[in-house]
Each structure stands twice: as structure tokens, then as C-alpha cells.
Short mmCIF file of C-alpha atoms in Angstrom, two decimals:
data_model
loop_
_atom_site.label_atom_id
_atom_site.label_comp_id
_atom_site.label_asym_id
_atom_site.label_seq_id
_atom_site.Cartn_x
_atom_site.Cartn_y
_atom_site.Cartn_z
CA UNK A 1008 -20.34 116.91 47.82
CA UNK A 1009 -18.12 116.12 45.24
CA UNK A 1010 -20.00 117.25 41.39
CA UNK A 1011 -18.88 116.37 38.04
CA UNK A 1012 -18.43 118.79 34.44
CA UNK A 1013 -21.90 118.81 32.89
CA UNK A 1014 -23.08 119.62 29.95
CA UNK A 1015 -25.78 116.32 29.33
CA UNK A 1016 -29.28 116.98 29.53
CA UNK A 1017 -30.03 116.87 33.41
CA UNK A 1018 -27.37 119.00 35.34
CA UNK A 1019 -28.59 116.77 38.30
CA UNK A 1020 -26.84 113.51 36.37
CA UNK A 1021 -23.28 114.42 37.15
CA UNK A 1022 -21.81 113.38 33.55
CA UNK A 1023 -19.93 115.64 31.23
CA UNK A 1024 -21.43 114.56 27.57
CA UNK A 1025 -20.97 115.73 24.04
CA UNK A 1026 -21.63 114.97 20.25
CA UNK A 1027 -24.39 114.02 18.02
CA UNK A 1028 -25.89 112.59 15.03
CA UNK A 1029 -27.08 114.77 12.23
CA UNK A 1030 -29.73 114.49 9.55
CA UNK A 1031 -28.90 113.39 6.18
CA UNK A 1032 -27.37 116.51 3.41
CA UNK A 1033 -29.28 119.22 2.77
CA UNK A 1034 -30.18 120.24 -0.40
CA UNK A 1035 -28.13 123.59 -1.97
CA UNK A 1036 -30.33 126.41 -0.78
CA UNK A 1037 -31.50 129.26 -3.29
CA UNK A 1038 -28.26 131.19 -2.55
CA UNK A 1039 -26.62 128.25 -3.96
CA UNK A 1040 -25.20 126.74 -0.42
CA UNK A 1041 -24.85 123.65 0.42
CA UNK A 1042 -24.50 121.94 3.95
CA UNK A 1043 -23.13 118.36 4.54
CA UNK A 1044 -21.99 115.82 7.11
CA UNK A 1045 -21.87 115.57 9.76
CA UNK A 1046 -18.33 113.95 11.60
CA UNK A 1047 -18.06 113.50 14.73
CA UNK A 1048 -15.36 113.74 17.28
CA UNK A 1049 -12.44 110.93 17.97
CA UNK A 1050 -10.16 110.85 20.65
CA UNK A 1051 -7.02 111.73 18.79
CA UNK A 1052 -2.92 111.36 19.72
CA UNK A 1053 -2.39 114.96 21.93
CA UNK A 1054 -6.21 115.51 23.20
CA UNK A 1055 -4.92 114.17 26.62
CA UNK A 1056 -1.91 116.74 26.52
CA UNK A 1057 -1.40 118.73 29.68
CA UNK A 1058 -4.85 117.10 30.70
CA UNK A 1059 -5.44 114.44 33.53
CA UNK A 1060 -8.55 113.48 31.39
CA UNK A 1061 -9.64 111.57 28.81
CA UNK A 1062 -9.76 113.11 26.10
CA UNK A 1063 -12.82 115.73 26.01
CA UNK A 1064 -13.32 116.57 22.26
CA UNK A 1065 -17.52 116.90 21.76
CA UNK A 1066 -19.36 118.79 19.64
CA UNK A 1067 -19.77 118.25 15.85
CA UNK A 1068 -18.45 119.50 12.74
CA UNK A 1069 -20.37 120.05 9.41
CA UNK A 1070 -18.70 121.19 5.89
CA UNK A 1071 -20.16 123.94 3.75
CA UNK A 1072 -19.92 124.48 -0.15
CA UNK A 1073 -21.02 127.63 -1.98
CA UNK A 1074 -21.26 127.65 -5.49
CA UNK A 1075 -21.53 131.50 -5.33
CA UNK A 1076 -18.73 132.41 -2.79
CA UNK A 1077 -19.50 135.51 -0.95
CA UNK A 1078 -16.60 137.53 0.83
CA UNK A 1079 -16.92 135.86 4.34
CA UNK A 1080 -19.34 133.60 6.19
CA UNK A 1081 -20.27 132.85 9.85
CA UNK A 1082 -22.76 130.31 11.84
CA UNK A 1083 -25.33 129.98 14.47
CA UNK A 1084 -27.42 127.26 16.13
CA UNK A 1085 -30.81 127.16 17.70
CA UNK A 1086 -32.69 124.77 19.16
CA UNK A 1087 -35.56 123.55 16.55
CA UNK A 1088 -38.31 124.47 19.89
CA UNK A 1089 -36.81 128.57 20.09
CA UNK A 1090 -35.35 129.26 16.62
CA UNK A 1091 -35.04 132.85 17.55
CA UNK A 1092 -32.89 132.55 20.28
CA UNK A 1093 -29.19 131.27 19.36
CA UNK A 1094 -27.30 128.87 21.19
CA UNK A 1095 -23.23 130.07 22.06
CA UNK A 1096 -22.15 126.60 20.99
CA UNK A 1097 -20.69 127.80 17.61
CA UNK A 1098 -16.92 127.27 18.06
CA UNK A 1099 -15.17 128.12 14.98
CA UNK A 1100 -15.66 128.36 11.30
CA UNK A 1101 -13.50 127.99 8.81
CA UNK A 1102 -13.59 129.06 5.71
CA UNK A 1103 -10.95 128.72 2.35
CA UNK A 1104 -12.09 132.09 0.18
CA UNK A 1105 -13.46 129.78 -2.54
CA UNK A 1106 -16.49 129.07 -1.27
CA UNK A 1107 -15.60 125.79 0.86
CA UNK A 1108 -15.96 125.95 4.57
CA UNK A 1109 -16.44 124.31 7.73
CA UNK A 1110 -18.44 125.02 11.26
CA UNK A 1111 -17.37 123.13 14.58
CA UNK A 1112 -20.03 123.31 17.48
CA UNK A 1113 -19.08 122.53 21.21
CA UNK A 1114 -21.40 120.30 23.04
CA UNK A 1115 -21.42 122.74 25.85
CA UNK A 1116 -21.38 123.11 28.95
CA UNK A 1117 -22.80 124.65 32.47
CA UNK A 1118 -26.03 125.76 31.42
CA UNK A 1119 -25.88 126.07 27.11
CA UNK A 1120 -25.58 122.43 26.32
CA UNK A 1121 -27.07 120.14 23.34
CA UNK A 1122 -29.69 117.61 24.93
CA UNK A 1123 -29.98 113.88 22.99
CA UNK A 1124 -32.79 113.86 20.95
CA UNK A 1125 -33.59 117.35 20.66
CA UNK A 1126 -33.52 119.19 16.85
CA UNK A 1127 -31.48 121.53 16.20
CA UNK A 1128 -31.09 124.25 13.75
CA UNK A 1129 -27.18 125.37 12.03
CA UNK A 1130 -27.32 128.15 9.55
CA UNK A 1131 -24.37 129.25 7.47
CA UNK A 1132 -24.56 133.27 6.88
CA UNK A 1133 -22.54 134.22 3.74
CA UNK A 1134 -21.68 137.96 4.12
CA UNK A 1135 -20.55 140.76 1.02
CA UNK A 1136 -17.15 142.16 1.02
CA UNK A 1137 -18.90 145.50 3.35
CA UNK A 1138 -19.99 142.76 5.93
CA UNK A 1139 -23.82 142.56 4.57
CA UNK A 1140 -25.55 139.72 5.12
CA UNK A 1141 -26.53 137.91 1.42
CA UNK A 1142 -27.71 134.72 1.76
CA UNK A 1143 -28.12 131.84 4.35
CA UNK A 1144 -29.30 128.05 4.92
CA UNK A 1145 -30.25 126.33 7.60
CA UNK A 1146 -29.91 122.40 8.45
CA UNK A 1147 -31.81 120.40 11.14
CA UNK A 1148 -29.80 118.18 12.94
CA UNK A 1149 -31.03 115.53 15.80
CA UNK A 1150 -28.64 115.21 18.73
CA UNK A 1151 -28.31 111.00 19.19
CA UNK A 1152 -25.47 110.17 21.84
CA UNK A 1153 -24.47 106.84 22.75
CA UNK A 1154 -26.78 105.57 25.90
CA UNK A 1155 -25.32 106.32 28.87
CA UNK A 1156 -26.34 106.15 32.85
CA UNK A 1157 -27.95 108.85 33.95
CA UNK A 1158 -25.54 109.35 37.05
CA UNK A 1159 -22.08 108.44 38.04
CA UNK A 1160 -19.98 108.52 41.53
CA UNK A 1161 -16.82 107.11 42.63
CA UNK A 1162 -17.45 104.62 45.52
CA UNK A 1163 -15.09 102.58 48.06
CA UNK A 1164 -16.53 99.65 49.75
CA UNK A 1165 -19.83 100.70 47.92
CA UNK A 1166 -19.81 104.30 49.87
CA UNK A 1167 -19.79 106.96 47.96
CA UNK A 1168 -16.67 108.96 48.23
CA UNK A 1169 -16.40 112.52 49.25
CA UNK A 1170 -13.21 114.45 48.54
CA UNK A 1171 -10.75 112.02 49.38
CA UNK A 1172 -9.54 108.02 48.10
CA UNK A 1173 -7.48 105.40 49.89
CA UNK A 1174 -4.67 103.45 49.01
CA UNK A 1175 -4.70 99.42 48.77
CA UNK A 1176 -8.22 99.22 48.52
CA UNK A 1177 -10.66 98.41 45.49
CA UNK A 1178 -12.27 101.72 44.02
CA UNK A 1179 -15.53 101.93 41.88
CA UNK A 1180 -16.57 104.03 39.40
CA UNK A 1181 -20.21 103.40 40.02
CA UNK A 1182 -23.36 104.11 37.37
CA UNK A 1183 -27.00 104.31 37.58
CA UNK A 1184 -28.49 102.78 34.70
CA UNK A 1185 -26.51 101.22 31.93
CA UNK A 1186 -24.08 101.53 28.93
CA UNK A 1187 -24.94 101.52 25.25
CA UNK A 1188 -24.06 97.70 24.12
CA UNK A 1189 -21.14 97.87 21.51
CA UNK A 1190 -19.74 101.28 22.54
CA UNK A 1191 -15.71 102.01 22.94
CA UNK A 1192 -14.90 102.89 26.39
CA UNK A 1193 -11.81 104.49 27.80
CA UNK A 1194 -11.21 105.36 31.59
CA UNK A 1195 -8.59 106.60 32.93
CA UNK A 1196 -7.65 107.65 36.53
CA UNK A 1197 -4.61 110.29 36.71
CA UNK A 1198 -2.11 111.29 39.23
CA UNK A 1199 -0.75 114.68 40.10
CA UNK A 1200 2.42 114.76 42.58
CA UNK A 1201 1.42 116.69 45.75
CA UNK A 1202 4.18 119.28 45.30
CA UNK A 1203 2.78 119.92 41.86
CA UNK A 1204 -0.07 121.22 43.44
CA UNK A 1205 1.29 122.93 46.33
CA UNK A 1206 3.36 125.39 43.88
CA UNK A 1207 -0.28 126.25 41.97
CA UNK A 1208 0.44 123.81 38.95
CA UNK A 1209 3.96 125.48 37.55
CA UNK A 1210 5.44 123.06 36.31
CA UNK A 1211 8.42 122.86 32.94
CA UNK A 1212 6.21 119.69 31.40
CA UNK A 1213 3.05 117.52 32.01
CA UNK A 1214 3.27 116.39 35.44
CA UNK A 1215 0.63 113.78 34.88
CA UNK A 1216 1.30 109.73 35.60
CA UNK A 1217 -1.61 107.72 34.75
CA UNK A 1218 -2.75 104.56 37.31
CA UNK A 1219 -5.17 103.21 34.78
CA UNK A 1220 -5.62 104.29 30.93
CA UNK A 1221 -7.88 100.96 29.84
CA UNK A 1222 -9.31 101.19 26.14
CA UNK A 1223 -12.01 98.38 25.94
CA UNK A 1224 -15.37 97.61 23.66
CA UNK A 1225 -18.19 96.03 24.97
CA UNK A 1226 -21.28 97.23 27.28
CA UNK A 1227 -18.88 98.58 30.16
CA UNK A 1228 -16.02 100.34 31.05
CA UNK A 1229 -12.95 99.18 33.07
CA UNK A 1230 -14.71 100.64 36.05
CA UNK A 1231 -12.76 99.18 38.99
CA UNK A 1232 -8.93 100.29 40.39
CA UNK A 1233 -6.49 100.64 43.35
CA UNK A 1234 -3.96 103.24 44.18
CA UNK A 1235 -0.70 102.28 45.15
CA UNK A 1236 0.90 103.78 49.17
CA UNK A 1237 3.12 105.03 47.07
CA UNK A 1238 1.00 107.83 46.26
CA UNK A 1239 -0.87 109.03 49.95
CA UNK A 1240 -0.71 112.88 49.45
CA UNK A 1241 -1.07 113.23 46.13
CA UNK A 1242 -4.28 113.80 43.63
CA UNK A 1243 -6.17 111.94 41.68
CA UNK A 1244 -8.18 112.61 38.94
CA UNK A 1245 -10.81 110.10 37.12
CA UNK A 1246 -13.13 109.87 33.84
CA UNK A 1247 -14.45 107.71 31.41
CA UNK A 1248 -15.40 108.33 27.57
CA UNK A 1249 -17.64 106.19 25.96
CA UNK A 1250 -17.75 106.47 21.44
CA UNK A 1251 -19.54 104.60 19.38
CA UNK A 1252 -19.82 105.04 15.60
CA UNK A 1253 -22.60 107.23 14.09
CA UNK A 1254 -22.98 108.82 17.69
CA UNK A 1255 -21.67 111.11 20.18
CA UNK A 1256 -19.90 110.67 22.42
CA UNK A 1257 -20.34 110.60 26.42
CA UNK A 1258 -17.56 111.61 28.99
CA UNK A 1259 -17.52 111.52 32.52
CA UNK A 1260 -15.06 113.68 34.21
CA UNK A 1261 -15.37 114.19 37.85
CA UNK A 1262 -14.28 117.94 37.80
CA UNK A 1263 -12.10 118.11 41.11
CA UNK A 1264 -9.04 115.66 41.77
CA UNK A 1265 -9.66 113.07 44.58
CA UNK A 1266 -6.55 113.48 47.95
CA UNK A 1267 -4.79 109.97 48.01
CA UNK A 1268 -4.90 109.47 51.95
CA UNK A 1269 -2.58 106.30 52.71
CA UNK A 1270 -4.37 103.06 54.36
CA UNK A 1271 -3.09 101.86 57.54
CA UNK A 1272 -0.75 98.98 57.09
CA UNK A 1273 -1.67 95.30 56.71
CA UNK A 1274 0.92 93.71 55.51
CA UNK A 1275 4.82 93.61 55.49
CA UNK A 1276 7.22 95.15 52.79
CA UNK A 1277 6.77 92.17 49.80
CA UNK A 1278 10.06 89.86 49.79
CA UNK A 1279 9.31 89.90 46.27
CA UNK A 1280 10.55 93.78 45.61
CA UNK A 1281 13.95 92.85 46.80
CA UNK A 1282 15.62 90.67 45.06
CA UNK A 1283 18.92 90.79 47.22
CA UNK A 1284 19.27 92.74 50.87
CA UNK A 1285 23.23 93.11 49.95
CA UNK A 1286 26.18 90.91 50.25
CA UNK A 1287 28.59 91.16 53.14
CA UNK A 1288 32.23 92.68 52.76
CA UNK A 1289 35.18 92.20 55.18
CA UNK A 1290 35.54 90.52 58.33
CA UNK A 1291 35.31 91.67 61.82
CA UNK A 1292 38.49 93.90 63.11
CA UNK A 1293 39.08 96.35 65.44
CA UNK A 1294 40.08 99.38 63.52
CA UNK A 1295 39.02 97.86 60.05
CA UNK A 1296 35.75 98.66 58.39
CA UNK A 1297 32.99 96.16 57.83
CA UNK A 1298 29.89 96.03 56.12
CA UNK A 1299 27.53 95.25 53.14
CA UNK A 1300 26.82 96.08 49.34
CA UNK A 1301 24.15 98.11 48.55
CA UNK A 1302 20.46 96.30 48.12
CA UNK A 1303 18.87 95.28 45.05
CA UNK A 1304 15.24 96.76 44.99
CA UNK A 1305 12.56 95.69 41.90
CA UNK A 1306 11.06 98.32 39.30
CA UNK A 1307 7.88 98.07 41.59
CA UNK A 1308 9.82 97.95 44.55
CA UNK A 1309 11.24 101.72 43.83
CA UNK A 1310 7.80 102.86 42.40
CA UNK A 1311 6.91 101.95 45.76
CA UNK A 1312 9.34 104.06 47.50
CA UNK A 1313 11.14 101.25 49.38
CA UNK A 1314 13.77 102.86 51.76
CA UNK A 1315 16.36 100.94 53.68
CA UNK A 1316 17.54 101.72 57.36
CA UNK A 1317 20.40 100.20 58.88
CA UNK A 1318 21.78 99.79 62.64
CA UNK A 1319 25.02 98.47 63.85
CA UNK A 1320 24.87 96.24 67.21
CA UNK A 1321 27.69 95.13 69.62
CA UNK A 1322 26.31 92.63 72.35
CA UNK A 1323 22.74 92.85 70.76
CA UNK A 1324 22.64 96.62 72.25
CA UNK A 1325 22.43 99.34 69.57
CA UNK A 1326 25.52 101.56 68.55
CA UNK A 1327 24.31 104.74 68.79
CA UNK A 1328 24.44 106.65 65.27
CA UNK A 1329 26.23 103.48 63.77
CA UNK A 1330 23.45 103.87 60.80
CA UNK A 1331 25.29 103.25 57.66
CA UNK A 1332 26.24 100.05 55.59
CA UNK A 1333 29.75 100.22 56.61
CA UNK A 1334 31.42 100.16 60.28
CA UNK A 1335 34.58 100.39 61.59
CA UNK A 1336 34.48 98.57 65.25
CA UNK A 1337 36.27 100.90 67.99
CA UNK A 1338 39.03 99.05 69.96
CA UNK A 1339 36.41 98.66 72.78
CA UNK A 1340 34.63 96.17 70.70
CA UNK A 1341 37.43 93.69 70.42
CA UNK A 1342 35.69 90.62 71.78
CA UNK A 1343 32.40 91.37 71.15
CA UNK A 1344 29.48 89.79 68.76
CA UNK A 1345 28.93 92.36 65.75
CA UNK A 1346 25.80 92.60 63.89
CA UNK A 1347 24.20 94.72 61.47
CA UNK A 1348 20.10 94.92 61.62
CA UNK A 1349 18.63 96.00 58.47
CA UNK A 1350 15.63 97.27 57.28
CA UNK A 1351 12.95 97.71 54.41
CA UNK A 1352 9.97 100.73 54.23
CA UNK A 1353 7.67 101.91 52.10
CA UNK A 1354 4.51 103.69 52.77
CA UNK A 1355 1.36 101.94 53.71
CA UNK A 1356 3.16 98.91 54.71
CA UNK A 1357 4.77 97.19 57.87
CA UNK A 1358 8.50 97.31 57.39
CA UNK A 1359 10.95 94.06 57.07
CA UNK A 1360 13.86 93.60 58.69
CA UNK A 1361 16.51 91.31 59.13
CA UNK A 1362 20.54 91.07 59.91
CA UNK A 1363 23.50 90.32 59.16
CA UNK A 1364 25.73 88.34 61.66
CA UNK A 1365 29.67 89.23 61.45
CA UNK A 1366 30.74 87.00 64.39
CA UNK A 1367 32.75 88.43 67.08
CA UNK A 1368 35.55 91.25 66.74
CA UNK A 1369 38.91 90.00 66.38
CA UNK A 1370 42.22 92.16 65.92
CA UNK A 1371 44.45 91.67 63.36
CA UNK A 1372 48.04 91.23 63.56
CA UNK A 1373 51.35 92.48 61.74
CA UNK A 1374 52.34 89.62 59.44
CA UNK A 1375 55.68 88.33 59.42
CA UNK A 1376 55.99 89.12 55.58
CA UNK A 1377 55.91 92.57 56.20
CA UNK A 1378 59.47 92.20 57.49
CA UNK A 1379 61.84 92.24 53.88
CA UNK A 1380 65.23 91.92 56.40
CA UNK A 1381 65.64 91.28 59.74
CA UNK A 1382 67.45 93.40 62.17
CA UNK A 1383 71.52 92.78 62.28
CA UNK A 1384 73.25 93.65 65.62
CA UNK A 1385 76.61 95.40 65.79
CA UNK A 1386 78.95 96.16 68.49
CA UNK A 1387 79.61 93.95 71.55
CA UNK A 1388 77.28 95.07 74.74
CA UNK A 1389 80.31 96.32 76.69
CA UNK A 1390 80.12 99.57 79.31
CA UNK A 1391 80.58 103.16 77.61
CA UNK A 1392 80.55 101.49 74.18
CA UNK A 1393 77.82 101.62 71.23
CA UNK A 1394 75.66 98.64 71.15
CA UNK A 1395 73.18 99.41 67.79
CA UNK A 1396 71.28 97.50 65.37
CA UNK A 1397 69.95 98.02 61.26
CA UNK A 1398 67.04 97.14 60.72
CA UNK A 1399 64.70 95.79 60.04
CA UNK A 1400 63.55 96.73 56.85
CA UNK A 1401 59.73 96.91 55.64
CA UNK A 1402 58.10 95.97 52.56
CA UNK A 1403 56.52 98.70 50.55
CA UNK A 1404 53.04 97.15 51.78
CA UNK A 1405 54.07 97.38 55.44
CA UNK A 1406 54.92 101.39 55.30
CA UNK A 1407 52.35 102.14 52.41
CA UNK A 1408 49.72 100.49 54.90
CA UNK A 1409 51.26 102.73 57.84
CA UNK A 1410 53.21 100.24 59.92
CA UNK A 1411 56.50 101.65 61.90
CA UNK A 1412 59.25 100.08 63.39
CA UNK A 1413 59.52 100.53 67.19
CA UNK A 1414 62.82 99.61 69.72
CA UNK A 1415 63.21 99.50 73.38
CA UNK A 1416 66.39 98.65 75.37
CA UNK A 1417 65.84 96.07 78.29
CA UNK A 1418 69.15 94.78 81.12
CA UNK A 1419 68.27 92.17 83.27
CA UNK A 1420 64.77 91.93 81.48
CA UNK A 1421 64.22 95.23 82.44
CA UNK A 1422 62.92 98.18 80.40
CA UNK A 1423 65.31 101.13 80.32
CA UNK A 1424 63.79 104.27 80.81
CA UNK A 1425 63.95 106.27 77.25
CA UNK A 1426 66.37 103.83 75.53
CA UNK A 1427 64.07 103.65 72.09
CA UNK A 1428 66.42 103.62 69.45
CA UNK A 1429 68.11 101.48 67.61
CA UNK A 1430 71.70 102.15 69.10
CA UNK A 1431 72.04 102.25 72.92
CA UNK A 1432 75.34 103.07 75.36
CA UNK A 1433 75.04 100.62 78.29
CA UNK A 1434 76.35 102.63 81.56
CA UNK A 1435 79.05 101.05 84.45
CA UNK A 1436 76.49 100.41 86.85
CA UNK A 1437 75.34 97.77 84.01
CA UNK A 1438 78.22 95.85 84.20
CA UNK A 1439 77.70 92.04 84.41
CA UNK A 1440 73.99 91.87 83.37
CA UNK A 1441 72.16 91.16 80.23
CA UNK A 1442 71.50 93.18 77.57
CA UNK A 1443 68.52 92.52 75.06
CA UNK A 1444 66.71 94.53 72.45
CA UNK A 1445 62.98 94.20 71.98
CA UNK A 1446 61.80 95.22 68.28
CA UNK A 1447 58.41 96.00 67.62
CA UNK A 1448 56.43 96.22 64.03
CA UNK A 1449 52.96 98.29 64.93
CA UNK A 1450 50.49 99.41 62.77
CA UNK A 1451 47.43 101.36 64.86
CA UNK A 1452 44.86 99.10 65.83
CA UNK A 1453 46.53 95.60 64.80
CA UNK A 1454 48.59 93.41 67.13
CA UNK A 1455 52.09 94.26 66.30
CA UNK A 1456 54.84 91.77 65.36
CA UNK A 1457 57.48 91.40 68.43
CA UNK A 1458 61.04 90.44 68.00
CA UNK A 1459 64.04 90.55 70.44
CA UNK A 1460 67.76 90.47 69.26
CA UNK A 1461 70.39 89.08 72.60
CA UNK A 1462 73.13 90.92 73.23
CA UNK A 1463 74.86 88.80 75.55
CA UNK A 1464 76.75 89.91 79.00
CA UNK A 1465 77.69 93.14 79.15
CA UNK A 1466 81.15 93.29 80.18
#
């Protein structure tokens, strides 16, 4: 079973507790000292430092003033019902070397703790410059804290919790008995990153992210919260501190963290944490790529962890390891319907998907433009002589986008067998037929752009 830091009067109560109220100044004693206060302990900017808690300051502090100084001084406390037998609840004392000075006690903990409404006795010792003891006064001082239950658990569903919390679901800090009306409460419930703890806490800075850090006055604390799926695996850590003036304070800190376990899913991905899915780029071409922008998640969408899958179809059937935004359909799709399925995760929730529809797969073709001059033909198609043509010439866009000029040699509508350049020597047993040139503009993938330049009879 889960126990809390204790240091309150029953050990059985589960709550960590410290400071006090003290008696009113006591008069200078004979050896001329004089002990006032007390002040008691605020939560102050760094207590929480390097701490998943709230802040844990306790104790009390009282001020000394000699009139005589001796060379040093020290403290002790006792409880008023065994004045013999100190208490190790002295934490420092400070002292100026002109007889002014200062004692801090701890509230304690484990089993050396102060207990509300017991006496208690502080002496200041004042000590010669050879370490003698010359003097000392004592103060009574009656430990008042602020009222406070005399048990506290964290409960889900109104079970008590063992060693683990889930995610998405309302969480209770539960008491037994009640708050002291008026008092200043703080809770707060702090997150370690699993990893943190896996590598035994080295970390470079405070790897602490509070859920809930609620400052409130009244006669409760904020005593209900929810952890995000965001954070199954990780640890959680939870207390409360309750101050009120002219009495100590109380704080609850539940000594070991809490293991986030993630809730099964109920519900899908929020269409609130993403505000677009992605625009679509491109159309559908064999050989050219496709696709969509990146997606356009919320602040609490990434807190949440939101991932996004896609998946390419042709045909409705998956492309297998066509996973990315962008595609570049295979000749073998020309013809086909082209889709992209996408979809949205995060832990602890049912994903949501959708798609984008890019129609069917076309092909694109060489545009005429590309063409700056056409082909001119020289040399009549006779037997044994030239027949050639230059040309035609490409824009810079044509050959900086890779398109090349192609020619075959055709008699009779006929292709000739390796006659693919642009001159050609038509042979005798040509004579009589007709000789034609077919000119092709290709660029891989696209439809190419087919001319054909006549050459007539050869004679």
C-alpha cells in the first residue's frame, strides 16, 4: 500500500505536516538574552526547484538578542512533557558575532516530529571563546497548525489507488475529516518523463512538467484532476499545502510517484486538434509526383502526441510501402483511380482517418511549344543520294526538363530497320516508293509529340 511523508502527530494519518505557533517574547534572561518571534514558513519563488512537490518548508524560526555577546551560541528543543531529553529538530543557527542571532527548527519527520498542541521548550546556549558553556534561556512555545484531516489517499472512481493512475478519468485527492476554514491551499500533481526515470534521475535540468499547480483560499483544496494519454508510462507525483496566517502549515506529499497506465480508448482523435489535414499538390500523372502539404496540428493537439500515417491506393487496393505524402504513380497505374488515405493517432484514443481523392491517372503529353523550329528537309529522296533534315530545335524548357528528339525512316509506310537519324541514303531496290520521316519529341513517361516530314517519290 501506497504511504505518504509523515511527520504529523499520528504516523497512521498519512500527511506530511510542519510549523507552529509560538508563545508571546520572552523576557531577557539573567544572562541578558533575549528570545523573540516567532515566523513561520512561506512557500517562497525556488522551494519547488528540482522538486515535484509543493513546496515543503516547515519548521519555525525564532531571533535571539544578547546584550552581553558571548563568543558563539547553539540551540536545543525539548518537548515541555521530557525536558531532559532533546529533540534533533534544531536545523541551523545563525549567529552575527554581535550578539544577534537566529535558530530554525524542522518540523520533522519519521519518528522526531513536533505534534499540534504540544509545549515545547528552545534554549539558546551562549558559549566563551574556549567553548564553555555561560549562560542560557529557554522559551515555551505551543505547536498550533492549521486543522487538517486526519488522513489522505488518492482515489479513482472512489477506490483507493494503489501504485498506479489512469489517463482520461477523474482523480481524487480524498480526506477524512476537514480543512481549517480560511486557510491557503496549493496542490499540485507533477509529471516525470518515463525515460527520466529509467536512467536513475540524471538529468542536465528539472525534468518536472506540472498537470495541476492550483493556488486557492477557502475551506478546500483543488482536490480533483485528469491526466492526459499523452502521458501513459510516465510518473506522477501529488501534494497539497495548506498555510494560514499565525499557523503552521500542513503538507501532504504522497512520498512515491503514481505509473500513468493509459485508458483504453473511447473516443476518436478530436477534429478540433487539427485545424487542416493538408492541402493537395499536383495532379495525377504517370511518372509525375503527387501529393499533399503537411497537416496543421493544435498546441494541444502536439501535447497530445498526434501522429499522422499515410497510404497510397490504386483501385481502392493498398500500394504496398506507398506511405509518404508524396507519390509518383508507376506507368502501370495509367488509368487507374488514385487515392491517398490518411490518418490521425494519439495515445488513448481511436484514430481518424480520411482521404484524399486525385481522380484517375492520366499521362501527360509533350506540348507543341516545346518545339522553337520545326524540322526543314533537304535533298530530293532519290536512290544513292542524301535525303536529311535540321531540326527541330527545342526550347530551353523542353531539354532542361529532359525531352530528346527522336527520327525514324519509313518507304511505303514502312519502318526501316536502323534508319534513326536525321539524314538517310534510300537504296535501288527503293526506287519508285515513298519516302517519309517520322519525328518524335519524348520525354520519359509523357506521351511524346509526333511529327512526319514527306519526302515525296523516290526516284
Amino acid at each position: 500500500m501506497r504511504t505518504t511523508t509523515t511527520t504529523g502527530v499520528v504516523a497512521a494519518a498519512a500527511l506530511a505536516i510542519g510549523g507552529l505557533t509560538l508563545a508571546p517574547a520572552q523576557a531577557a534572561a539573567p544572562g541578558g538574552i533575549t528570545i523573540s518571534g516567532p515566523t513561520y514558513p512561506k512557500p517562497e519563488a525556488g522551494d519547488t526547484e528540482w522538486s515535484p512537490y509543493v513546496s515543503e518548508t516547515c519548521g519555525f524560526e525564532v531571533s535571539f538578542r544578547d546584550a552581553t555577546p558571548a563568543a558563539d551560541y547553539d540551540a536545543t528543543i525539548a518537548s515541555a512533557t521530557a525536558p531532559g531529553t532533546p529533540l534533533d529538530l534544531v536545523n541551523w543557527v545563525d549567529y552575527d558575532g554581535r550578539g544577534n542571532g537566529a535558530v530554525g527548527v524542522d518540523c520533522g519527520y519519521d519518528d522526531v516530529f513536533l505534534v499540534d498542541g504540544e509545549t515545547y521548550l528552545v534554549t539558546v546556549h551562549e558559549y566563551s571563546a574556549r567553548g564553555i558553556e555561560v549562560g542560557s534561556t529557554t522559551s515555551e512555545i505551543v505547536y498550533d497548525e492549521v486543522g487538517a484531516p486526519v488522513d489522505a489517499w488518492v482515489a479513482v472512481d472512489g477506490v483507493r489507488a494503489g501504485d498506479t493512475l489512469p489517463t482520461a478519468r477523474a482523480i481524487d485527492i480524498a480526506f477524512e475529516g476537514a480543512w481549517e476554514e480560511g486557510s491557503t491551499f496549493t496542490t499540485r500533481v507533477s509529471v516525470v518523463p518515463h525515460e527520466v526515470v529509467d536512467s536513475d534521475w540524471e538529468v542536465d535540468e528539472d525534468p518536472f512538467v506540472d498537470v495541476l499547480n492550483r493556488t486557492v483560499t477557502g475551506s478546500a483544496p483543488v482536490s480533483r484532476f485528469s491526466l492526459p494519454h499523452h502521458l501513459g508510462g510516465d510518473y506522477v507525483f501529488v501534494s497539497v499545502r495548506a498555510d494560514k496566517p499565525g499557523k503552521a502549515p500542513v503538507v501532504v506529499t504522497f512520498e512515491e510517484p503514481f505509473e500513468v497506465v493509459t485508458s483504453p480508448p473511447t473516443s476518436t482523435v478530436p477534429s478540433g486538434w487539427i485545424t487542416s489535414p493538408g492541402t493537395k499538390s499536383g495532379k495525377a500523372y504517370v511518372g509525375s509526383a503527387v501529393g499533399v502539404s503537411a497537416p496543421t496540428i493544435t498546441h494541444t493537439g502536439k501535447v497530445a502526441e498526434v501522429k499522422t500515417y499515410y497510404q497510397w491506393f490504386l483501385d481502392g487496393k493498398k500500394i504496398p510501402g506507398a506511405t509518404k505524402r508524396t507519390y509518383v504513380p508507376p506507368t502501370q497505374a495509367l488509368g487507374r483511380q488514385l487515392t491517398l488515405g490518411i490518418q490521425f493517432s494519439a495515445p488513448g484514443y481511436f484514430a481518424r482517418s480520411g482521404s484524399f481523392g486525385f481522380g484517375t491517372v492520366g499521362q501527360r503529353s509533350v506540348p507543341a511549344g516545346w518545339i522553337k523550329s520545326a524540322a526543314v528537309k533537304s535533298g530530293a529522296p532519290r536512290v544513292g543520294r542524301v535525303s536529311s533534315v535540321s531540326g527541330p530545335t527545342l526550347t530551353p524548357t523542353a531539354v532542361s526538363s529532359g525531352a530528346k528528339v527522336h527520327y525514324q525512316w519509313f518507304v511505303n509506310g514502312q519502318k526501316v530497320p536502323g534508319a534513326t537519324s536525321r539524314s538517310w541514303t534510300p537504296p535501288a531496290s527503293t526506287r519508285g516508293k515513298t519516302l517519309t520521316l517520322g519525328i518524335a519529341v519524348s520525354k520519359p513517361t509523357w506521351k511524346s509529340l509526333n511529327q512526319t516530314v514527306s519526302f515525296g517519290r523516290i526516284g
